[in-house]
Amino acid sequence: MITMDEVTHWEDQELNQRNLNDLFYASQPEELPWIRTECVIDVVQAAAYLDQAIVFLYKAIDYNGLECPDNSPVGCAASVAGFITSITWIASYLSFAANACGQAVNSGALCAGDFTALMANFGEIATVGAAVKADCDFGKNIISILTNPAPAQPAWAQFVPGGAGPEAEKILKIKGHQEANRNRGFDIAQCVADVTNAAAYIVRALLQIRTVTPLLAALERVHAEMWF
């Protein structure tokens, strides 16, 4: 006779009971390579978000359109939120790495990683919201933006006092060129972080698909046994 308790906990009967050895990765040699892969991905993404945090910090300090506090309020908000979010992601992935790179399951590290990941996702919403406001405000003259007409005078010209000699103009040109090169360097650093995270998330998705596939097969088998 099947009891109500057996019906309620039918999933538990289909799974092998865990013991203390299951907490140690060495007891699962077939899973160890995948666990170490997670370790590598966690460390790589923590490094990528460190790169991104440095970029956002620079943008908040000295980057036209994103500089704080008065250069652009929404740009400043995007830079600050991006920096805080990146730091939170670093904490999350380092916590996950502390679990995957160790010798046994670290429930405290997993808890910390999950909680900081939740915080970071809320931070992503704030960052993207501010960035959309800054990047999608095209103004009324959309035609001029699409055609991108050449400015009447270069941006650096507004800082040249009236009657200043060619030496002053040359100095400002050099300074503007150096700033543009520095900004370009940080843009490339942001690109590297984005590409690294994209590749890491692809690997992470494959690992998760591998994890869930046998669980779905077991669930399908249980359903089949219940109906037939």
Backbone as a chain_set.jsonl record, in Angstrom:
{"seq": "MITMDEVTHWEDQELNQRNLNDLFYASQPEELPWIRTECVIDVVQAAAYLDQAIVFLYKAIDYNGLECPDNSPVGCAASVAGFITSITWIASYLSFAANACGQAVNSGALCAGDFTALMANFGEIATVGAAVKADCDFGKNIISILTNPAPAQPAWAQFVPGGAGPEAEKILKIKGHQEANRNRGFDIAQCVADVTNAAAYIVRALLQIRTVTPLLAALERVHAEMWF", "coords": {"N": [[0.841, -1.191, 0.0], [0.572, 2.186, -0.892], [1.639, 4.97, 0.812], [0.612, 8.308, 1.903], [2.803, 9.855, 2.505], [4.812, 8.741, 0.937], [3.866, 9.401, -1.574], [4.012, 12.18, -1.477], [6.752, 12.641, -1.254], [7.927, 11.585, -3.554], [9.935, 12.336, -5.301], [12.285, 12.197, -3.816], [12.656, 9.483, -3.527], [13.537, 8.689, -5.966], [16.089, 9.561, -6.152], [19.525, 9.091, -5.297], [20.527, 8.762, -1.957], [22.362, 11.292, -0.314], [25.635, 11.488, 1.097], [28.251, 12.315, 3.467], [30.611, 12.222, 1.985], [29.876, 13.119, -0.518], [30.12, 15.834, -0.456], [32.716, 16.391, -0.98], [34.797, 17.085, -3.68], [36.605, 15.287, -4.731], [35.423, 12.833, -4.474], [33.841, 12.63, -6.639], [34.951, 11.936, -9.338], [34.244, 12.004, -12.051], [32.903, 14.377, -12.29], [34.684, 16.305, -11.567], [36.391, 17.637, -13.549], [34.507, 19.364, -14.758], [33.703, 20.922, -12.633], [36.092, 22.249, -12.069], [36.278, 23.676, -14.406], [34.205, 25.501, -14.04], [35.396, 26.882, -11.962], [37.547, 28.155, -13.292], [36.107, 29.806, -15.07], [34.721, 31.434, -13.267], [36.839, 32.856, -12.059], [37.911, 34.151, -14.301], [35.756, 35.805, -15.056], [35.539, 37.409, -12.803], [37.937, 38.829, -13.03], [37.42, 40.137, -15.45], [35.305, 41.817, -14.732], [36.649, 43.399, -12.911], [38.328, 44.813, -14.608], [36.291, 46.189, -15.974], [35.216, 47.71, -13.879], [37.309, 49.497, -13.361], [37.282, 50.918, -15.755], [34.721, 52.153, -15.67], [35.094, 53.732, -13.407], [37.053, 55.511, -14.304], [35.566, 56.763, -16.33], [33.676, 58.1, -14.794], [35.278, 59.979, -13.615], [36.8, 61.35, -15.595], [35.705, 61.679, -18.479], [34.284, 62.675, -21.364], [30.887, 63.429, -21.413], [30.168, 61.425, -19.666], [31.169, 62.13, -17.3], [31.402, 63.014, -13.832], [30.558, 65.697, -11.53], [28.913, 67.371, -13.029], [29.062, 67.244, -15.775], [27.347, 65.52, -17.207], [24.355, 64.584, -15.949], [22.873, 62.106, -16.227], [24.766, 60.577, -17.526], [26.758, 60.552, -15.6], [25.385, 59.127, -13.619], [25.168, 56.642, -14.895], [27.865, 55.92, -15.02], [28.657, 55.788, -12.291], [26.81, 53.915, -11.26], [27.508, 51.755, -12.87], [30.129, 51.273, -11.99], [29.722, 50.527, -9.272], [28.087, 48.295, -9.649], [29.853, 46.61, -11.045], [31.806, 46.119, -9.083], [30.228, 44.67, -7.32], [29.656, 42.405, -8.864], [32.229, 41.364, -9.009], [32.615, 40.568, -6.335], [30.642, 38.594, -6.241], [31.467, 36.614, -8.168], [33.973, 35.938, -7.183], [33.173, 34.74, -4.828], [31.782, 32.506, -5.828], [33.964, 31.304, -7.042], [35.461, 30.627, -4.805], [34.042, 28.478, -3.932], [33.99, 26.652, -6.169], [36.696, 26.296, -6.713], [37.767, 25.078, -4.546], [38.236, 22.213, -2.341], [35.957, 21.042, -1.514], [32.371, 21.349, -1.229], [31.312, 24.619, -0.551], [29.098, 26.011, 1.261], [28.625, 28.495, 2.42], [30.063, 30.266, 0.771], [28.654, 29.88, -1.617], [26.148, 30.912, -0.893], [26.817, 33.607, -0.395], [27.67, 34.297, -2.969], [25.282, 34.007, -4.462], [23.649, 35.966, -3.242], [25.059, 38.393, -3.658], [25.06, 38.339, -6.438], [22.358, 38.741, -6.938], [22.111, 41.376, -5.987], [23.827, 42.614, -7.827], [22.441, 42.267, -10.223], [20.232, 43.937, -9.88], [21.681, 46.286, -9.848], [22.555, 46.305, -12.501], [20.181, 46.932, -13.809], [19.799, 49.583, -12.964], [22.101, 50.759, -14.071], [21.766, 50.313, -16.864], [19.345, 51.636, -17.251], [20.047, 54.341, -16.782], [21.961, 54.607, -18.795], [20.455, 54.243, -21.129], [18.867, 56.538, -21.065], [20.842, 58.445, -21.474], [22.026, 57.673, -23.936], [19.996, 57.383, -25.808], [18.726, 59.766, -26.216], [18.075, 61.604, -28.693], [17.346, 64.127, -29.384], [15.619, 66.771, -31.188], [16.368, 67.211, -33.845], [16.765, 64.858, -35.743], [17.641, 64.3, -38.293], [19.994, 65.73, -38.679], [21.653, 64.38, -36.967], [21.794, 61.844, -38.108], [22.959, 62.389, -40.578], [25.28, 63.518, -39.689], [26.764, 66.12, -39.758], [29.744, 68.078, -40.366], [31.251, 69.85, -37.684], [31.076, 73.418, -37.144], [33.369, 74.494, -36.052], [36.262, 73.068, -34.464], [35.993, 71.22, -31.326], [37.865, 71.948, -29.415], [38.366, 74.575, -29.928], [36.781, 76.353, -28.528], [38.022, 76.822, -26.152], [40.14, 78.443, -26.619], [41.461, 81.544, -26.002], [40.42, 84.786, -27.156], [42.446, 86.267, -29.631], [44.647, 84.738, -29.054], [47.788, 83.209, -29.767], [49.187, 81.004, -32.34], [50.613, 79.096, -30.929], [49.197, 78.577, -28.558], [46.907, 77.382, -29.608], [48.049, 75.106, -30.709], [48.956, 73.761, -28.413], [46.524, 73.17, -27.156], [45.422, 71.53, -29.089], [47.175, 69.335, -28.984], [46.718, 68.496, -26.362], [44.004, 67.805, -26.533], [44.201, 65.709, -28.374], [45.701, 63.842, -26.911], [43.914, 63.311, -24.835], [41.823, 62.162, -26.289], [43.091, 59.843, -27.221], [43.58, 58.566, -24.774], [40.956, 58.145, -23.878], [40.152, 56.425, -25.895], [41.753, 54.232, -25.359], [40.627, 53.332, -22.931], [38.107, 52.705, -23.883], [38.735, 50.508, -25.485], [39.598, 48.774, -23.479], [37.148, 48.376, -22.202], [35.844, 47.057, -24.26], [37.331, 44.664, -24.373], [36.646, 43.582, -21.873], [33.89, 43.186, -22.29], [33.842, 41.306, -24.413], [35.193, 39.182, -23.206], [33.433, 38.554, -21.089], [31.198, 37.825, -22.609], [32.092, 35.476, -23.928], [32.604, 33.927, -21.658], [30.046, 33.665, -20.554], [28.81, 32.117, -22.489], [30.172, 29.658, -22.212], [29.403, 29.154, -19.58], [26.651, 28.835, -19.917], [26.599, 26.467, -21.418], [27.611, 24.689, -19.499], [25.528, 24.764, -17.647], [23.428, 23.726, -19.157], [24.387, 21.139, -19.481], [24.231, 20.302, -16.835], [21.485, 20.34, -16.269], [20.329, 18.591, -18.081], [20.455, 15.664, -17.459], [18.766, 15.743, -15.238], [16.304, 16.507, -16.296], [15.849, 14.285, -17.894], [15.586, 12.287, -15.939], [13.3, 13.219, -14.648], [11.418, 12.995, -16.689], [11.407, 10.222, -16.975], [10.348, 9.43, -14.514], [7.772, 10.515, -14.688], [6.804, 8.999, -16.796], [6.757, 6.442, -15.641], [4.828, 6.849, -13.72], [2.503, 7.156, -15.186], [2.244, 4.876, -16.693]], "CA": [[0.0, 0.0, 0.0], [1.334, 3.431, -0.993], [1.223, 5.96, 1.807], [0.617, 9.699, 1.464], [4.168, 10.375, 2.629], [5.551, 8.288, -0.239], [3.399, 10.189, -2.716], [4.505, 13.555, -1.325], [8.208, 12.692, -1.408], [8.317, 10.614, -4.573], [11.201, 12.725, -5.93], [13.396, 11.738, -2.992], [12.858, 8.058, -3.704], [14.206, 8.466, -7.24], [17.46, 10.043, -6.055], [20.384, 8.438, -4.327], [20.73, 9.544, -0.739], [23.7, 11.864, -0.252], [26.362, 11.324, 2.339], [29.268, 13.339, 3.684], [31.616, 12.179, 0.921], [29.397, 13.852, -1.683], [30.526, 17.229, -0.338], [34.104, 16.511, -1.429], [34.843, 16.925, -5.127], [37.415, 14.12, -5.075], [34.557, 11.661, -4.506], [33.1, 12.662, -7.896], [35.996, 12.156, -10.353], [33.677, 12.319, -13.361], [32.428, 15.758, -12.269], [35.758, 17.217, -11.176], [36.805, 18.561, -14.625], [33.492, 20.39, -14.976], [33.766, 21.828, -11.484], [37.273, 23.096, -12.266], [35.942, 24.618, -15.479], [33.464, 26.578, -13.384], [36.388, 27.652, -11.214], [38.256, 29.028, -14.234], [35.172, 30.811, -15.574], [34.462, 32.387, -12.183], [38.017, 33.721, -11.903], [38.011, 34.984, -15.504], [34.74, 36.849, -15.025], [35.912, 38.354, -11.748], [38.964, 39.701, -13.612], [36.786, 40.98, -16.467], [34.544, 42.879, -14.059], [37.626, 44.329, -12.347], [38.65, 45.675, -15.747], [35.142, 47.05, -16.226], [35.097, 48.658, -12.77], [38.314, 50.543, -13.583], [36.805, 51.741, -16.869], [33.617, 52.99, -15.196], [35.647, 54.727, -12.49], [37.675, 56.541, -15.138], [34.514, 57.524, -17.0], [33.057, 59.002, -13.818], [36.233, 61.025, -13.238], [37.301, 62.164, -16.704], [35.287, 61.161, -19.78], [33.27, 63.608, -21.834], [29.55, 62.86, -21.527], [29.9, 60.508, -18.552], [31.93, 62.63, -16.161], [30.643, 63.529, -12.697], [29.111, 65.605, -11.323], [28.114, 68.32, -13.799], [29.214, 67.056, -17.213], [26.087, 64.935, -17.661], [23.781, 63.877, -14.79], [22.55, 60.702, -16.515], [26.032, 59.911, -17.804], [27.386, 60.335, -14.292], [24.654, 58.036, -12.959], [25.547, 55.387, -15.551], [29.24, 55.585, -14.646], [28.71, 55.4, -10.878], [26.08, 52.651, -11.115], [28.316, 50.715, -13.502], [31.261, 50.96, -11.117], [29.228, 49.786, -8.106], [27.631, 46.991, -10.129], [31.028, 45.8, -11.37], [32.391, 45.674, -7.816], [29.343, 43.632, -6.775], [29.892, 41.191, -9.651], [33.521, 40.812, -8.584], [32.376, 39.855, -5.079], [29.845, 37.403, -6.526], [32.238, 35.581, -8.853], [35.008, 35.458, -6.269], [32.503, 33.814, -3.91], [31.577, 31.257, -6.561], [35.277, 30.686, -7.236], [35.862, 30.028, -3.531], [33.388, 27.171, -3.857], [34.379, 25.746, -7.252], [38.144, 26.072, -6.741], [38.174, 24.393, -3.328], [38.227, 20.752, -2.323], [34.636, 20.575, -1.105], [31.302, 22.337, -1.356], [31.354, 25.702, 0.43], [27.743, 26.563, 1.226], [28.691, 29.917, 2.742], [30.484, 30.98, -0.435], [27.543, 29.837, -2.563], [25.134, 31.854, -0.415], [27.325, 34.957, -0.65], [27.659, 34.511, -4.408], [23.901, 34.203, -4.903], [23.128, 37.232, -2.731], [25.704, 39.498, -4.368], [24.584, 38.3, -7.822], [21.053, 39.4, -6.924], [22.374, 42.81, -5.882], [24.432, 43.078, -9.076], [21.411, 42.329, -11.258], [19.514, 45.198, -9.674], [22.588, 47.334, -10.297], [22.537, 46.333, -13.963], [18.976, 47.659, -14.211], [20.072, 51.006, -12.757], [23.111, 51.192, -15.046], [21.178, 50.331, -18.202], [18.342, 52.697, -17.279], [20.734, 55.624, -16.954], [22.629, 54.619, -20.099], [19.43, 54.443, -22.156], [18.514, 57.95, -21.027], [21.938, 59.236, -22.045], [22.377, 57.293, -25.301], [18.845, 57.378, -26.711], [18.154, 61.106, -26.315], [18.604, 62.123, -29.95], [16.919, 65.499, -29.623], [14.583, 66.955, -32.205], [16.899, 67.22, -35.202], [17.293, 63.529, -36.0], [18.289, 64.288, -39.605], [21.375, 66.208, -38.544], [22.424, 63.338, -36.286], [22.028, 60.76, -39.052], [23.896, 62.841, -41.604], [26.52, 63.83, -38.974], [27.504, 67.194, -40.437], [30.981, 68.512, -39.722], [31.027, 71.033, -36.858], [31.584, 74.673, -37.694], [34.729, 74.617, -35.56], [36.578, 71.956, -33.561], [35.546, 71.432, -29.943], [38.891, 72.582, -28.594], [38.487, 75.996, -30.251], [36.069, 77.182, -27.557], [38.889, 77.099, -25.01], [41.218, 79.338, -27.038], [41.083, 82.945, -25.781], [40.503, 85.651, -28.317], [43.753, 86.856, -29.862], [45.74, 83.838, -28.69], [48.645, 82.862, -30.88], [49.128, 79.603, -32.806], [51.182, 78.194, -29.925], [48.117, 78.161, -27.663], [46.07, 76.447, -30.345], [48.79, 73.855, -30.847], [48.952, 73.094, -27.109], [45.186, 72.619, -26.932], [45.262, 70.405, -30.015], [47.925, 68.199, -28.439], [46.0, 68.023, -25.179], [42.797, 67.12, -26.989], [44.598, 64.441, -28.993], [46.091, 62.929, -25.833], [42.692, 62.891, -24.137], [41.101, 61.25, -27.175], [43.804, 58.56, -27.198], [43.345, 57.937, -23.471], [39.575, 57.656, -23.885], [40.105, 55.275, -26.791], [42.34, 53.11, -24.64], [39.644, 52.805, -21.981], [37.052, 52.067, -24.676], [39.245, 49.183, -25.863], [39.553, 47.953, -22.263], [35.745, 47.995, -22.026], [35.566, 46.057, -25.295], [37.941, 43.4, -23.931], [35.815, 43.053, -20.787], [32.621, 42.724, -22.859], [34.081, 40.076, -25.177], [35.531, 38.135, -22.236], [32.203, 38.145, -20.412], [30.338, 37.128, -23.57], [32.61, 34.115, -24.085], [32.435, 33.212, -20.39], [28.633, 33.323, -20.376], [28.517, 30.998, -23.391], [30.662, 28.451, -21.531], [28.556, 28.936, -18.395], [25.371, 28.307, -20.396], [26.822, 25.059, -21.773], [27.729, 23.936, -18.25], [24.209, 24.648, -17.034], [22.664, 22.776, -19.97], [24.874, 19.809, -19.134], [23.751, 19.958, -15.497], [20.038, 20.147, -16.197], [19.883, 17.541, -19.005], [20.099, 14.407, -16.78], [17.631, 15.959, -14.34], [15.096, 16.459, -17.117], [15.65, 12.891, -18.3], [15.073, 11.561, -14.775], [11.925, 13.661, -14.414], [10.592, 12.393, -17.731], [11.282, 8.798, -16.671], [9.433, 9.305, -13.382], [6.42, 10.766, -15.183], [6.397, 7.849, -17.597], [6.455, 5.347, -14.725], [3.595, 7.159, -13.003], [1.339, 7.053, -16.059], [2.12, 3.552, -17.335]], "C": [[0.884, 1.251, 0.0], [0.778, 4.444, -0.007], [1.284, 7.361, 1.215], [2.02, 10.294, 1.529], [5.012, 9.965, 1.426], [5.15, 9.069, -1.478], [3.977, 11.592, -2.669], [5.987, 13.663, -1.627], [8.694, 11.698, -2.462], [9.629, 11.0, -5.251], [12.386, 12.177, -5.147], [13.693, 10.259, -3.202], [13.596, 7.748, -5.007], [15.681, 8.849, -7.201], [18.24, 9.244, -5.031], [20.573, 9.343, -3.122], [22.178, 10.015, -0.666], [24.329, 11.573, 1.101], [27.465, 12.369, 2.408], [30.296, 13.373, 2.563], [31.195, 12.96, -0.317], [29.805, 15.314, -1.645], [31.947, 17.452, -0.838], [34.178, 16.197, -2.92], [35.641, 15.697, -5.546], [36.579, 12.848, -5.142], [33.732, 11.595, -5.786], [34.091, 12.899, -9.044], [35.443, 12.51, -11.72], [33.195, 13.769, -13.444], [33.545, 16.766, -12.031], [36.212, 18.135, -12.315], [35.802, 19.683, -14.868], [33.481, 21.397, -13.835], [34.957, 22.772, -11.625], [37.059, 24.075, -13.42], [35.148, 25.79, -14.93], [34.404, 27.48, -12.602], [37.097, 28.642, -12.128], [37.346, 30.15, -14.723], [34.883, 31.86, -14.507], [35.623, 33.367, -12.018], [38.145, 34.666, -13.095], [36.991, 36.114, -15.463], [34.993, 37.853, -13.909], [36.963, 39.331, -12.268], [38.366, 40.642, -14.65], [36.003, 42.117, -15.827], [35.46, 43.839, -13.311], [38.07, 45.322, -13.419], [37.527, 46.674, -15.987], [34.963, 48.085, -15.124], [36.084, 49.811, -12.935], [37.866, 51.484, -14.695], [35.695, 52.677, -16.408], [34.112, 54.064, -14.229], [36.311, 55.857, -13.27], [36.613, 57.404, -15.809], [33.837, 58.501, -16.05], [33.97, 60.173, -13.482], [36.57, 61.939, -14.411], [36.959, 61.521, -18.035], [34.116, 62.013, -20.247], [31.928, 62.91, -22.064], [29.171, 61.94, -20.392], [30.546, 60.981, -17.257], [31.006, 63.18, -15.079], [31.326, 64.791, -12.162], [28.289, 66.392, -12.328], [28.176, 68.11, -15.3], [27.933, 66.52, -17.84], [25.491, 64.141, -16.505], [23.496, 62.401, -15.065], [23.811, 59.923, -16.858], [26.795, 59.605, -16.537], [26.724, 59.169, -13.572], [25.026, 56.686, -13.562], [26.947, 54.952, -15.135], [29.319, 55.078, -13.213], [28.006, 54.064, -10.661], [26.863, 51.499, -11.741], [29.497, 50.304, -12.647], [30.809, 50.112, -9.929], [28.78, 48.381, -8.513], [28.807, 46.07, -10.436], [31.698, 45.267, -10.11], [31.551, 44.548, -7.208], [29.508, 42.322, -7.536], [31.218, 40.544, -9.277], [33.348, 39.997, -7.309], [31.619, 38.553, -5.327], [30.697, 36.294, -7.143], [33.414, 35.087, -8.022], [34.413, 34.486, -5.25], [32.258, 32.47, -4.583], [32.901, 30.531, -6.794], [35.767, 30.019, -5.959], [35.218, 28.663, -3.345], [33.951, 26.215, -4.904], [35.866, 25.415, -7.247], [38.645, 25.344, -5.502], [38.137, 22.888, -3.474], [36.86, 20.174, -1.976], [33.635, 21.703, -1.291], [31.39, 23.343, -0.217], [30.009, 26.412, 0.387], [27.729, 28.05, 1.548], [29.082, 30.748, 1.538], [29.374, 30.995, -1.48], [26.455, 30.83, -2.176], [25.564, 33.289, -0.704], [27.305, 35.277, -2.139], [26.265, 34.768, -4.943], [23.374, 35.57, -4.477], [23.751, 38.413, -3.47], [25.329, 39.506, -5.849], [23.217, 38.961, -7.937], [21.215, 40.911, -6.854], [22.923, 43.359, -7.2], [23.405, 43.178, -10.197], [20.54, 43.567, -11.109], [20.381, 46.378, -10.112], [22.643, 47.447, -11.811], [21.321, 47.104, -14.475], [19.199, 49.158, -14.08], [21.06, 51.534, -13.792], [22.512, 51.327, -16.437], [20.133, 51.433, -18.316], [18.966, 54.06, -17.496], [21.391, 55.714, -18.327], [21.636, 54.842, -21.233], [19.028, 55.91, -22.219], [19.583, 58.798, -21.695], [22.136, 58.947, -23.532], [21.231, 57.43, -26.29], [18.144, 58.727, -26.799], [18.743, 61.782, -27.545], [18.235, 63.582, -30.195], [15.912, 65.564, -30.758], [15.126, 66.811, -33.622], [17.566, 65.886, -35.515], [18.037, 63.463, -37.326], [19.749, 64.706, -39.494], [22.25, 65.173, -37.852], [22.762, 62.206, -37.254], [23.036, 61.156, -40.123], [25.239, 63.226, -41.019], [27.332, 64.921, -39.677], [28.751, 67.579, -39.66], [30.706, 69.758, -38.887], [31.652, 72.267, -37.491], [33.016, 74.915, -37.269], [35.012, 73.461, -34.616], [36.226, 72.279, -32.125], [36.578, 72.169, -29.115], [38.957, 74.085, -28.811], [37.797, 76.887, -29.228], [36.934, 77.539, -26.357], [40.051, 78.037, -25.363], [40.779, 80.78, -26.821], [41.223, 83.75, -27.064], [41.881, 86.278, -28.439], [44.915, 85.963, -29.492], [46.514, 83.42, -29.936], [48.523, 81.402, -31.268], [49.716, 78.615, -31.806], [50.111, 77.667, -28.982], [47.206, 77.152, -28.343], [46.754, 75.083, -30.466], [48.784, 73.068, -29.548], [47.606, 72.435, -26.85], [44.905, 71.449, -27.873], [45.956, 69.155, -29.478], [47.206, 67.609, -27.232], [44.735, 67.266, -25.564], [43.099, 65.776, -27.615], [44.98, 63.412, -27.935], [44.862, 62.411, -25.087], [41.895, 61.905, -24.977], [41.766, 59.876, -27.196], [43.58, 57.819, -25.886], [41.93, 57.369, -23.401], [39.445, 56.416, -24.763], [40.683, 54.037, -26.121], [41.373, 52.492, -23.649], [38.458, 52.178, -22.707], [37.476, 50.66, -25.103], [39.236, 48.242, -24.66], [38.129, 47.487, -21.977], [35.357, 46.918, -23.031], [36.113, 44.689, -24.891], [37.102, 42.758, -22.831], [34.509, 42.489, -21.327], [32.797, 41.403, -23.604], [34.395, 38.912, -24.237], [34.288, 37.625, -21.527], [31.272, 37.392, -21.352], [30.788, 35.681, -23.75], [32.401, 33.293, -22.816], [30.984, 32.799, -20.18], [28.214, 32.193, -21.316], [28.959, 29.681, -22.754], [29.787, 28.128, -20.324], [27.199, 28.358, -18.799], [25.498, 26.83, -20.769], [26.936, 24.187, -20.525], [26.364, 23.74, -17.603], [23.311, 23.703, -17.816], [23.083, 21.348, -19.645], [24.34, 19.369, -17.775], [22.276, 19.595, -15.495], [19.561, 18.994, -17.077], [19.572, 16.22, -18.303], [18.93, 14.564, -15.82], [16.32, 15.915, -15.111], [14.801, 15.033, -17.569], [15.079, 12.067, -17.154], [13.627, 11.936, -14.498], [10.98, 13.06, -15.441], [10.375, 10.909, -17.459], [10.301, 8.567, -15.524], [8.001, 9.519, -13.834], [5.912, 9.581, -15.996], [6.015, 6.671, -16.709], [5.156, 5.594, -13.968], [2.363, 6.921, -13.87], [1.168, 5.656, -16.646], [2.475, 2.463, -16.349]], "O": [[1.822, 1.361, 0.789], [-0.419, 4.732, -0.004], [1.909, 7.589, 0.18], [2.382, 11.136, 0.707], [5.834, 10.747, 0.947], [5.986, 9.366, -2.332], [4.386, 12.136, -3.695], [6.436, 14.661, -2.191], [9.729, 11.053, -2.295], [10.363, 10.133, -5.725], [13.376, 11.743, -5.735], [14.838, 9.825, -3.073], [14.205, 6.687, -5.146], [16.439, 8.504, -8.108], [17.693, 8.782, -4.03], [20.756, 10.552, -3.265], [23.105, 9.247, -0.921], [23.639, 11.432, 2.111], [27.596, 13.205, 1.514], [30.802, 14.442, 2.224], [32.044, 13.416, -1.083], [29.837, 15.973, -2.685], [32.339, 18.591, -1.094], [33.681, 15.164, -3.369], [35.383, 15.124, -6.605], [36.977, 11.883, -5.795], [33.005, 10.626, -6.007], [34.067, 13.965, -9.66], [36.087, 13.235, -12.479], [33.088, 14.328, -14.536], [33.363, 17.959, -12.273], [36.407, 19.326, -12.072], [36.189, 20.817, -15.15], [33.272, 22.591, -14.054], [34.844, 23.963, -11.332], [37.602, 25.18, -13.407], [35.386, 26.938, -15.305], [34.231, 28.698, -12.58], [37.237, 29.818, -11.794], [37.76, 31.307, -14.784], [34.808, 33.05, -14.813], [35.408, 34.568, -11.856], [38.452, 35.846, -12.924], [37.315, 37.255, -15.795], [34.687, 39.035, -14.064], [36.894, 40.526, -11.981], [38.751, 41.809, -14.729], [36.029, 43.247, -16.315], [35.085, 44.992, -13.094], [38.173, 46.522, -13.163], [37.777, 47.863, -16.181], [34.595, 49.226, -15.406], [35.742, 50.966, -12.681], [38.043, 52.698, -14.598], [35.721, 53.868, -16.721], [33.603, 55.184, -14.234], [36.148, 57.029, -12.931], [36.738, 58.628, -15.855], [33.465, 59.604, -16.451], [33.492, 61.243, -13.105], [36.622, 63.159, -14.253], [37.811, 60.889, -18.659], [33.076, 62.06, -19.591], [31.842, 61.933, -22.808], [27.987, 61.69, -20.165], [30.471, 60.298, -16.235], [29.953, 63.743, -15.38], [32.537, 64.948, -12.318], [27.096, 66.13, -12.484], [27.415, 68.739, -16.035], [27.488, 67.01, -18.878], [26.057, 63.121, -16.112], [23.828, 61.54, -14.25], [23.924, 58.744, -16.523], [27.403, 58.543, -16.403], [27.402, 58.325, -12.986], [25.184, 55.701, -12.841], [27.196, 53.766, -14.921], [29.964, 54.065, -12.942], [28.525, 53.186, -9.972], [26.879, 50.392, -11.203], [29.836, 49.122, -12.58], [31.434, 49.1, -9.612], [29.054, 47.404, -7.816], [28.763, 44.881, -10.121], [32.11, 44.108, -10.063], [32.091, 43.593, -6.651], [29.502, 41.248, -6.934], [31.324, 39.318, -9.231], [33.858, 38.882, -7.2], [31.911, 37.531, -4.706], [30.65, 35.152, -6.684], [33.812, 33.929, -8.147], [35.067, 33.521, -4.854], [32.497, 31.419, -3.988], [32.96, 29.302, -6.751], [36.412, 28.972, -6.01], [35.779, 27.792, -2.681], [34.344, 25.096, -4.575], [36.259, 24.353, -7.732], [39.83, 25.024, -5.415], [38.023, 22.355, -4.578], [36.626, 18.975, -2.123], [34.008, 22.86, -1.485], [31.528, 22.962, 0.946], [29.803, 27.311, -0.428], [26.908, 28.79, 1.007], [28.51, 31.811, 1.299], [29.171, 32.004, -2.155], [25.901, 31.513, -3.038], [24.773, 34.092, -1.199], [26.965, 36.392, -2.533], [26.075, 35.646, -5.785], [22.723, 36.257, -5.264], [23.04, 39.337, -3.866], [25.284, 40.573, -6.461], [22.942, 39.659, -8.912], [20.538, 41.645, -7.574], [22.53, 44.44, -7.638], [23.489, 44.077, -11.033], [20.152, 44.178, -12.105], [19.879, 47.349, -10.676], [22.762, 48.547, -12.352], [21.417, 47.841, -15.457], [18.834, 49.923, -14.973], [20.878, 52.627, -14.329], [22.722, 52.334, -17.114], [20.035, 52.092, -19.351], [18.475, 54.851, -18.302], [21.38, 56.774, -18.954], [21.939, 55.55, -22.193], [18.867, 56.464, -23.306], [19.272, 59.758, -22.4], [22.387, 59.867, -24.31], [21.466, 57.577, -27.489], [17.073, 58.824, -27.398], [19.775, 62.448, -27.464], [18.759, 64.206, -31.117], [15.416, 64.539, -31.226], [14.416, 66.337, -34.509], [18.793, 65.795, -35.547], [18.961, 62.665, -37.478], [20.627, 64.12, -40.127], [23.45, 65.092, -38.115], [23.87, 61.671, -37.232], [23.872, 60.347, -40.526], [26.238, 63.266, -41.737], [28.448, 64.676, -40.135], [28.805, 67.423, -38.44], [29.988, 70.647, -39.345], [32.611, 72.183, -38.258], [33.802, 75.479, -38.03], [34.08, 72.921, -34.02], [36.163, 73.445, -31.736], [36.226, 72.93, -28.213], [39.528, 74.805, -27.992], [38.173, 78.048, -29.066], [36.609, 78.469, -25.619], [40.853, 78.383, -24.496], [39.789, 81.2, -27.421], [42.034, 83.435, -27.935], [42.427, 86.771, -27.452], [46.067, 86.383, -29.602], [45.947, 83.297, -31.021], [47.829, 80.639, -30.597], [49.367, 77.435, -31.82], [50.096, 76.484, -28.64], [46.783, 76.176, -27.724], [46.111, 74.041, -30.339], [48.626, 71.847, -29.563], [47.539, 71.296, -26.388], [44.23, 70.491, -27.497], [45.397, 68.058, -29.514], [47.095, 66.391, -27.092], [44.43, 66.217, -24.995], [42.358, 64.812, -27.422], [44.623, 62.24, -28.05], [44.778, 61.231, -24.749], [41.354, 60.929, -24.456], [41.078, 58.855, -27.19], [43.411, 56.6, -25.875], [41.725, 56.253, -22.925], [38.725, 55.477, -24.427], [40.171, 52.931, -26.291], [41.299, 51.269, -23.531], [37.864, 51.223, -22.208], [36.668, 49.732, -25.083], [38.911, 47.062, -24.791], [37.915, 46.349, -21.561], [34.631, 45.981, -22.699], [35.434, 43.675, -25.049], [36.871, 41.549, -22.842], [34.061, 41.433, -20.881], [31.993, 40.485, -23.443], [33.924, 37.794, -24.444], [34.102, 36.418, -21.375], [30.625, 36.427, -20.943], [29.966, 34.765, -23.728], [32.062, 32.111, -22.882], [30.716, 31.705, -19.684], [27.346, 31.393, -20.965], [28.21, 28.704, -22.755], [29.468, 26.966, -20.076], [26.658, 27.494, -18.108], [24.608, 26.034, -20.471], [26.417, 23.071, -20.496], [26.076, 22.668, -17.069], [22.523, 22.963, -17.229], [22.243, 20.454, -19.545], [24.03, 18.193, -17.583], [21.858, 18.662, -14.81], [18.477, 18.463, -16.839], [18.49, 15.678, -18.531], [18.177, 13.614, -15.607], [15.336, 15.349, -14.635], [13.642, 14.62, -17.622], [14.191, 11.242, -17.365], [12.816, 11.077, -14.153], [9.865, 12.66, -15.104], [9.282, 10.39, -17.686], [9.515, 7.62, -15.557], [7.104, 8.788, -13.413], [4.744, 9.203, -15.902], [5.045, 5.971, -17.0], [4.458, 4.645, -13.613], [1.307, 6.534, -13.368], [0.067, 5.289, -17.055], [2.434, 1.282, -16.692]]}, "num_chains": 1, "name": "protein.A"}
